[in-house]
């Protein structure tokens, strides 16, 4: 507790090294990374500085007319006709809730107007997000070419703001400002969570990243360590990021696969991201908090993280090198656990079909059979204490005129696994116009926007209105790279096992071990004496947790002051003598990150750069990032900023001042 209070009182003096690269710009050289990690200069514009202002019609054409004002944080919409609004309702669209935009044109030859559409995900009255699209008509010029230039100017400016790209000071905003669309490799565990990962990916993730104009390839994993094998053989220069659509376990495989490559020093710089479709979703909870969103679970957490992914940008990610009793090494981005936490994690595997509720049930069962473990914990104290966390601001609500319900899931059908999709038509009607992605492995389809389903009518106009077709900002350049012809997936969900879940790993299942990676210069050989500047604790413990980011689960804030790149491992332990009721109160308070304020004498904390754990009880469970590893002594040290995590811009959800 004293260590935690001291950490709360002192501020970290390290500069905030936020990566500020935009989508489409790679950071392969050390010079690029050094420049990107330098503190960014202060923005020359305030959040409320008007960037663009204009008058637009709506679609359908007989609708009202609007005055639009674009600022660095929001799009302000005010109705002008038929009756001006003194207090516009739903007239503020926060960019933090925008996934992307596009330009369109009418299929009627006589229509000289051009159109641009923005896709938003505002929070409803009950807190959940729903997709909404706003389409505006540029019609003040006499010719289509002039109106198209105006629509493209607004769409380009909005895209630049979303992706963190600078706008020219002279106001000459053209599509030439936009780089090629970023290329993402999506790895989906179709059995993640309660077996809903594939449906959530089709219904929510793929439509949103298509709206954002991101190019992607998607691969469904078939088995444990499949993702690790895939990334070991990738040509990483072809990708701007690898994103896992599952729980924390799939990202664990990806990072260890990157570090097991012969070119691991360059491979580990590849930005990685996570879209939560698993049970725990701890790292996604930390990303959600970093983005300034309120705590969320389920689809709301998935939509929040998807919005951040669409914005691009990232942050250095500390990785923990863990040496096991056999001498093998693996790398952790999340946690090392022993005792109560690891017991609940592994014993609740049989309840995986319950999703995140498995941990609640596992905690109740663990409290009923509470065990203590004798052991020795040694650590190298941090010379710089962690900073106190900045309070997360709530996400303000923004209304939208056009709200669409998610498309219903198609009937279950059998489909082979390990099929790759590359910007192909999805096996469900998409309520959005899909843009052509320059340089994508496969061109996006041109969808018919009218007559495609009842949900399209409210989005794009009613009967009698000329349908709109996508009008890409940038045409595909000749000679754009194309991937090999890939097999499209068939309609329906993947074939599921009889239990509707992926079989949990057994204790004999080998965990991903990495042979590469940097040397552990802070650690003596396992089993040899420790240097005198280490601190050693020995006794009976209920649990020991070494955690890197702030979250242990999507709704469990174990280290509220932790950052992705603070260069620290945060050690928490609970000694024996704690009652079941007090331990339960600790975990309930952890939902708000207030457990250190309860004054529990058995709860301890220390910020460290390295640690060694020596279980002295013959039997127990050790986990690394939720994966069970061999039981016995282990030690670990932090490698600051070794990886790169796609987080989106920090704290982007606040209203304009």
XYZ file of C-alpha atoms in Angstrom, residues 51 98 100 117 175 183 195 240 253 286 288 309 316-317 342 344 402 425 451 457 463 467 480 543 551 554 557:
27
model
C -12.156 24.911 -40.731
C -17.471 9.043 -36.866
C -15.581 7.481 -42.039
C -22.038 11.007 -46.546
C -7.986 14.393 -52.399
C -3.815 -2.383 -45.317
C -18.843 -18.383 -30.309
C 0.190 -1.513 -41.918
C -0.023 -15.712 -30.167
C -7.389 -0.395 -21.423
C -11.187 1.931 -24.423
C -9.022 1.627 -34.936
C 4.545 2.090 -27.816
C 3.667 -1.082 -25.933
C -4.945 -17.846 -12.161
C -10.280 -18.618 -11.495
C -31.049 8.322 -39.621
C -18.755 -8.674 -50.791
C -33.696 -1.764 -53.465
C -34.708 3.346 -47.758
C -39.247 5.835 -53.649
C -30.216 6.187 -56.428
C -1.875 -1.252 -57.882
C -2.702 -14.220 -5.007
C -6.943 -3.597 -16.895
C -12.769 -5.267 -19.606
C -9.045 -1.945 -13.420
